[in-house]
PDB file of C-alpha atoms in Angstrom:
ATOM      1  CA  MET A   1      33.876  -0.123  -1.197  1.00  0.00           C
ATOM      2  CA  ARG A   2      35.477   0.946   2.067  1.00  0.00           C
ATOM      3  CA  GLY A   3      35.565   4.359   3.216  1.00  0.00           C
ATOM      4  CA  ALA A   4      33.326   7.064   3.691  1.00  0.00           C
ATOM      5  CA  LYS A   5      30.184   6.887   0.911  1.00  0.00           C
ATOM      6  CA  PRO A   6      29.649  10.136  -0.981  1.00  0.00           C
ATOM      7  CA  HIS A   7      25.926  11.571   0.030  1.00  0.00           C
ATOM      8  CA  ILE A   8      24.019  11.836  -3.124  1.00  0.00           C
ATOM      9  CA  LYS A   9      22.006  15.042  -3.200  1.00  0.00           C
ATOM     10  CA  ILE A  10      18.371  14.587  -4.570  1.00  0.00           C
ATOM     11  CA  GLU A  11      15.930  17.205  -5.694  1.00  0.00           C
ATOM     12  CA  ARG A  12      12.393  16.500  -4.748  1.00  0.00           C
ATOM     13  CA  ASP A  13       9.245  17.894  -5.655  1.00  0.00           C
ATOM     14  CA  ALA A  14       7.243  16.373  -3.032  1.00  0.00           C
ATOM     15  CA  LEU A  15       3.597  16.209  -3.448  1.00  0.00           C
ATOM     16  CA  GLU A  16       2.191  18.094  -0.454  1.00  0.00           C
ATOM     17  CA  ASP A  17      -2.045  17.751  -0.676  1.00  0.00           C
ATOM     18  CA  MET A  18      -4.066  16.332  -3.453  1.00  0.00           C
ATOM     19  CA  PRO A  19      -7.678  14.773  -3.391  1.00  0.00           C
ATOM     20  CA  PRO A  20      -8.259  11.029  -4.243  1.00  0.00           C
ATOM     21  CA  PRO A  21      -9.139  10.001  -7.677  1.00  0.00           C
ATOM     22  CA  VAL A  22     -13.005   9.760  -7.846  1.00  0.00           C
ATOM     23  CA  TRP A  23     -12.988   6.764  -9.402  1.00  0.00           C
ATOM     24  CA  MET A  24     -11.310   4.897  -6.159  1.00  0.00           C
ATOM     25  CA  THR A  25     -13.847   3.211  -3.899  1.00  0.00           C
ATOM     26  CA  GLU A  26     -14.583   4.966  -0.657  1.00  0.00           C
ATOM     27  CA  ASP A  27     -12.676   2.718   1.226  1.00  0.00           C
ATOM     28  CA  ALA A  28      -9.523   3.453  -1.059  1.00  0.00           C
ATOM     29  CA  GLN A  29     -10.134   7.130  -0.866  1.00  0.00           C
ATOM     30  CA  GLY A  30     -10.395   6.945   3.053  1.00  0.00           C
ATOM     31  CA  GLU A  31      -6.916   5.119   2.766  1.00  0.00           C
ATOM     32  CA  TRP A  32      -5.825   8.147   0.417  1.00  0.00           C
ATOM     33  CA  ARG A  33      -6.879  10.851   2.963  1.00  0.00           C
ATOM     34  CA  ARG A  34      -5.407   8.823   5.933  1.00  0.00           C
ATOM     35  CA  ILE A  35      -1.870   8.252   4.257  1.00  0.00           C
ATOM     36  CA  LEU A  36      -1.395  11.495   2.151  1.00  0.00           C
ATOM     37  CA  PRO A  37      -0.553  13.882   4.930  1.00  0.00           C
ATOM     38  CA  ILE A  38       1.878  11.265   6.669  1.00  0.00           C
ATOM     39  CA  LEU A  39       3.740  11.023   3.348  1.00  0.00           C
ATOM     40  CA  ALA A  40       3.556  14.656   2.457  1.00  0.00           C
ATOM     41  CA  GLN A  41       5.289  15.460   5.721  1.00  0.00           C
ATOM     42  CA  ARG A  42       8.015  13.224   5.342  1.00  0.00           C
ATOM     43  CA  ARG A  43       8.098  14.380   1.729  1.00  0.00           C
ATOM     44  CA  ILE A  44       8.182  11.147   0.302  1.00  0.00           C
ATOM     45  CA  LEU A  45       5.522  11.044  -2.138  1.00  0.00           C
ATOM     46  CA  THR A  46       6.495  12.480  -5.744  1.00  0.00           C
ATOM     47  CA  GLU A  47       4.558  12.286  -8.907  1.00  0.00           C
ATOM     48  CA  ALA A  48       6.614   9.496 -10.045  1.00  0.00           C
ATOM     49  CA  ASP A  49       5.232   7.624  -6.909  1.00  0.00           C
ATOM     50  CA  LEU A  50       1.481   8.313  -7.390  1.00  0.00           C
ATOM     51  CA  GLY A  51       1.109   4.853  -9.448  1.00  0.00           C
ATOM     52  CA  THR A  52       2.625   3.068  -6.640  1.00  0.00           C
ATOM     53  CA  PHE A  53       0.532   4.863  -3.964  1.00  0.00           C
ATOM     54  CA  GLU A  54      -2.791   4.635  -6.126  1.00  0.00           C
ATOM     55  CA  ASN A  55      -2.331   0.907  -6.129  1.00  0.00           C
ATOM     56  CA  TYR A  56      -1.576   0.659  -2.228  1.00  0.00           C
ATOM     57  CA  CYS A  57      -4.687   2.513  -1.465  1.00  0.00           C
ATOM     58  CA  ILE A  58      -6.653   0.420  -3.828  1.00  0.00           C
ATOM     59  CA  ALA A  59      -5.313  -2.566  -2.330  1.00  0.00           C
ATOM     60  CA  MET A  60      -6.467  -1.333   1.042  1.00  0.00           C
ATOM     61  CA  GLY A  61      -9.685  -0.639   0.041  1.00  0.00           C
ATOM     62  CA  GLN A  62     -10.145  -4.095  -1.208  1.00  0.00           C
ATOM     63  CA  VAL A  63      -9.042  -5.258   2.298  1.00  0.00           C
ATOM     64  CA  ARG A  64     -11.882  -3.488   4.128  1.00  0.00           C
ATOM     65  CA  GLU A  65     -14.380  -4.315   1.616  1.00  0.00           C
ATOM     66  CA  MET A  66     -13.479  -8.144   1.736  1.00  0.00           C
ATOM     67  CA  GLN A  67     -13.647  -7.894   5.696  1.00  0.00           C
ATOM     68  CA  ARG A  68     -17.063  -6.709   5.487  1.00  0.00           C
ATOM     69  CA  ASP A  69     -18.055  -9.470   3.140  1.00  0.00           C
ATOM     70  CA  ILE A  70     -16.624 -11.977   5.640  1.00  0.00           C
ATOM     71  CA  ALA A  71     -18.294 -10.254   8.639  1.00  0.00           C
ATOM     72  CA  LYS A  72     -21.703 -10.675   6.844  1.00  0.00           C
ATOM     73  CA  HIS A  73     -21.288 -14.071   5.441  1.00  0.00           C
ATOM     74  CA  GLY A  74     -18.769 -15.757   7.345  1.00  0.00           C
ATOM     75  CA  ALA A  75     -15.166 -17.178   6.516  1.00  0.00           C
ATOM     76  CA  VAL A  76     -16.891 -20.438   5.389  1.00  0.00           C
ATOM     77  CA  ALA A  77     -20.422 -21.532   3.655  1.00  0.00           C
ATOM     78  CA  ARG A  78     -22.149 -24.405   4.298  1.00  0.00           C
ATOM     79  CA  VAL A  79     -23.151 -26.359   1.019  1.00  0.00           C
ATOM     80  CA  TYR A  80     -26.596 -27.697   0.845  1.00  0.00           C
ATOM     81  CA  THR A  81     -28.030 -30.178  -1.575  1.00  0.00           C
ATOM     82  CA  LEU A  82     -31.732 -31.122  -1.949  1.00  0.00           C
ATOM     83  CA  ASP A  83     -32.818 -34.789  -1.438  1.00  0.00           C
ATOM     84  CA  LYS A  84     -35.751 -36.074  -3.327  1.00  0.00           C
ATOM     85  CA  GLU A  85     -38.361 -34.672  -0.963  1.00  0.00           C
ATOM     86  CA  GLY A  86     -37.082 -31.312  -0.901  1.00  0.00           C
ATOM     87  CA  THR A  87     -35.293 -30.956   2.133  1.00  0.00           C
ATOM     88  CA  ALA A  88     -31.835 -29.492   2.568  1.00  0.00           C
ATOM     89  CA  HIS A  89     -28.858 -31.149   3.673  1.00  0.00           C
ATOM     90  CA  VAL A  90     -25.739 -30.045   4.784  1.00  0.00           C
ATOM     91  CA  THR A  91     -23.155 -31.706   2.197  1.00  0.00           C
ATOM     92  CA  GLY A  92     -19.867 -29.995   2.748  1.00  0.00           C
ATOM     93  CA  MET A  93     -18.223 -26.712   3.583  1.00  0.00           C
ATOM     94  CA  ARG A  94     -16.489 -24.375   1.261  1.00  0.00           C
ATOM     95  CA  LYS A  95     -14.195 -21.370   1.877  1.00  0.00           C
ATOM     96  CA  ASN A  96     -15.659 -17.774   1.098  1.00  0.00           C
ATOM     97  CA  PRO A  97     -14.015 -16.423  -1.829  1.00  0.00           C
ATOM     98  CA  ALA A  98     -13.606 -13.048  -0.255  1.00  0.00           C
ATOM     99  CA  VAL A  99     -10.956 -14.607   2.292  1.00  0.00           C
ATOM    100  CA  SER A 100      -8.685 -15.547  -0.964  1.00  0.00           C
ATOM    101  CA  ILE A 101      -9.151 -11.930  -2.457  1.00  0.00           C
ATOM    102  CA  GLN A 102      -8.520 -10.234   1.175  1.00  0.00           C
ATOM    103  CA  SER A 103      -5.185 -12.329   1.534  1.00  0.00           C
ATOM    104  CA  ASP A 104      -4.097 -11.263  -1.896  1.00  0.00           C
ATOM    105  CA  ALA A 105      -4.622  -7.570  -1.423  1.00  0.00           C
ATOM    106  CA  MET A 106      -3.298  -7.752   1.981  1.00  0.00           C
ATOM    107  CA  THR A 107      -0.122  -9.034   0.669  1.00  0.00           C
ATOM    108  CA  ARG A 108      -0.255  -6.372  -2.171  1.00  0.00           C
ATOM    109  CA  ALA A 109      -0.699  -3.667   0.492  1.00  0.00           C
ATOM    110  CA  ARG A 110       1.989  -4.796   2.691  1.00  0.00           C
ATOM    111  CA  LEU A 111       4.560  -5.062  -0.152  1.00  0.00           C
ATOM    112  CA  LEU A 112       3.453  -1.351  -1.416  1.00  0.00           C
ATOM    113  CA  ALA A 113       3.590   0.052   1.867  1.00  0.00           C
ATOM    114  CA  ALA A 114       7.275  -1.014   2.169  1.00  0.00           C
ATOM    115  CA  GLU A 115       7.859   0.535  -0.865  1.00  0.00           C
ATOM    116  CA  LEU A 116       6.315   3.882   0.465  1.00  0.00           C
ATOM    117  CA  GLY A 117       8.032   3.746   3.542  1.00  0.00           C
ATOM    118  CA  CYS A 118       4.944   3.008   5.511  1.00  0.00           C
ATOM    119  CA  THR A 119       6.147  -0.041   7.578  1.00  0.00           C
ATOM    120  CA  PRO A 120       8.256   0.199  10.567  1.00  0.00           C
ATOM    121  CA  VAL A 121      11.205  -1.886   8.928  1.00  0.00           C
ATOM    122  CA  SER A 122      11.180  -0.079   5.786  1.00  0.00           C
ATOM    123  CA  ARG A 123      11.501   3.432   7.842  1.00  0.00           C
ATOM    124  CA  SER A 124      14.570   1.939   9.513  1.00  0.00           C
ATOM    125  CA  ARG A 125      16.378   1.355   6.326  1.00  0.00           C
ATOM    126  CA  PRO A 126      19.109   3.840   5.727  1.00  0.00           C
ATOM    127  CA  THR A 127      18.183   6.330   2.964  1.00  0.00           C
ATOM    128  CA  ILE A 128      19.690   9.083   0.528  1.00  0.00           C
ATOM    129  CA  GLU A 129      20.640  11.801   2.226  1.00  0.00           C
ATOM    130  CA  ASP A 130      19.746  15.234   1.283  1.00  0.00           C
ATOM    131  CA  ASN A 131      22.567  17.882   2.103  1.00  0.00           C
ATOM    132  CA  ASP A 132      22.994  21.616   1.778  1.00  0.00           C
ATOM    133  CA  GLY A 133      26.428  21.373   1.015  1.00  0.00           C
ATOM    134  CA  ASP A 134      27.858  21.152  -2.462  1.00  0.00           C
ATOM    135  CA  ASP A 135      29.414  17.663  -1.815  1.00  0.00           C
ATOM    136  CA  ASP A 136      26.993  15.211  -3.561  1.00  0.00           C
ATOM    137  CA  LEU A 137      28.294  12.465  -5.744  1.00  0.00           C
ATOM    138  CA  PHE A 138      27.525  14.722  -9.204  1.00  0.00           C
ATOM    139  CA  SER A 139      29.266  18.058  -8.082  1.00  0.00           C
ATOM    140  CA  LYS A 140      32.242  17.208  -6.233  1.00  0.00           C
ATOM    141  CA  ASP A 141      35.607  17.440  -8.077  1.00  0.00           C
ATOM    142  CA  TRP A 142      36.935  13.652  -7.723  1.00  0.00           C
ATOM    143  CA  THR A 143      40.275  14.391  -9.548  1.00  0.00           C
TER     144      THR A 143
END
């Protein structure tokens, strides 16, 4: 469609402040408290977006939890076997399952952050503008 595009006026009841759900882990609650003020200032987060925001916080909490596990136990573990005398021998290495869990959580968090406008690329995309005039798509007389 060529020419000037009509502005769509939307009414948003953005959430200002609310505590994190008590059932979330401490890491997820920390992310909630870190990001909610930013989204509230931008008037982005509405009640309809709470599920996405909760899932983002859960994913980020999981990333941090898995990072602590990796820091404690390492990214790989040695696999030992015992011989007939009871002596342990290293027979191989295996990846810590926390590495895969963290990777999946990072991917989910990145996708959800983009949905919420929390990445540099998503913030640079054009958005629907709020206008104070009466020239929005639904109130303009197009006849």
